[in-house]
Amino acid sequence: MKISIDTGSCSGHARCAAAAPELFLLDDDGYVLPVEGEIPEELEEAARDGERACPERAITLH
Ligand code: F3S
């Protein structure tokens, strides 16, 4: 699994970081940072939680 983040759609709600802080980090302005590379299997559920938590649909899983 990989995570794509549409940084243009991120409005800084920070719900992704609240739902899955081990995956989603915020920059100094409160916008989510890109998540690079393959997501380990044990973090896939956290990735789904983060995706569902974003009201802007800025997070896409592949
Ligand atoms: Fe941005 Fe959505 Fe997270 S708006 S900070 S990606 S909850």
Coordinates of C-alpha atoms and ligand atoms in Angstrom, one line a residue:
M1 CA 0.0 0.0 0.0
K2 CA 1.1 3.6 -0.7
I3 CA -0.4 6.9 0.3
S4 CA -0.9 9.8 -2.0
I5 CA -1.7 13.2 -0.5
D6 CA -3.2 16.0 -2.5
T7 CA -1.5 18.8 -0.8
G8 CA -3.6 21.3 -2.7
S9 CA -6.7 19.8 -1.1
C10 CA -5.3 19.7 2.5
S11 CA -6.9 22.5 4.6
G12 CA -5.1 21.6 7.8
H13 CA -8.0 19.9 9.6
A14 CA -5.4 17.6 11.3
R15 CA -7.9 14.8 11.6
C16 CA -5.6 12.4 9.8
A17 CA -2.8 13.1 12.3
A18 CA -5.3 12.6 15.2
A19 CA -6.5 9.3 13.7
A20 CA -3.1 7.9 12.8
P21 CA -0.3 9.9 14.3
E22 CA 2.2 7.1 13.5
L23 CA 1.7 7.9 9.8
F24 CA 0.5 11.4 9.3
L25 CA 2.7 14.3 10.5
L26 CA 1.9 17.9 10.1
D27 CA 4.2 20.8 9.0
D28 CA 4.6 24.0 11.1
D29 CA 1.5 25.4 9.5
G30 CA -0.6 22.4 10.3
Y31 CA -0.7 20.8 6.8
V32 CA -0.1 17.2 6.4
L33 CA 3.3 16.1 5.1
P34 CA 3.8 13.6 2.3
V35 CA 4.0 10.0 3.3
E36 CA 6.8 8.3 1.3
G37 CA 7.3 4.7 0.3
E38 CA 5.5 1.5 1.0
I39 CA 3.3 1.3 4.0
P40 CA 4.0 -1.8 6.2
E41 CA 1.1 -4.2 6.5
E42 CA 0.7 -3.4 10.3
L43 CA 0.0 0.2 9.5
E44 CA -2.5 -0.3 6.7
E45 CA -5.5 0.0 9.1
A46 CA -4.1 3.2 10.4
A47 CA -3.7 4.5 6.9
R48 CA -7.4 3.7 6.2
D49 CA -8.3 5.5 9.4
G50 CA -6.5 8.5 8.3
E51 CA -8.0 8.4 4.8
R52 CA -11.5 8.2 6.3
A53 CA -10.8 11.0 8.7
C54 CA -10.0 13.7 6.1
P55 CA -13.1 15.7 5.2
E56 CA -11.3 17.1 2.2
R57 CA -10.6 13.7 0.7
A58 CA -7.0 14.7 0.4
I59 CA -5.6 11.3 1.2
T60 CA -5.8 8.4 -1.3
L61 CA -4.6 4.9 -0.7
H62 CA -3.2 2.7 -3.5
Ligands
F3S1 FE1 -5.1 17.9 5.7 FE2 -7.2 16.3 5.7 FE3 -5.2 15.8 7.3 S1 -7.3 18.5 5.4 S2 -4.3 17.8 7.8 S3 -5.1 15.8 5.1 S4 -7.4 15.7 7.8

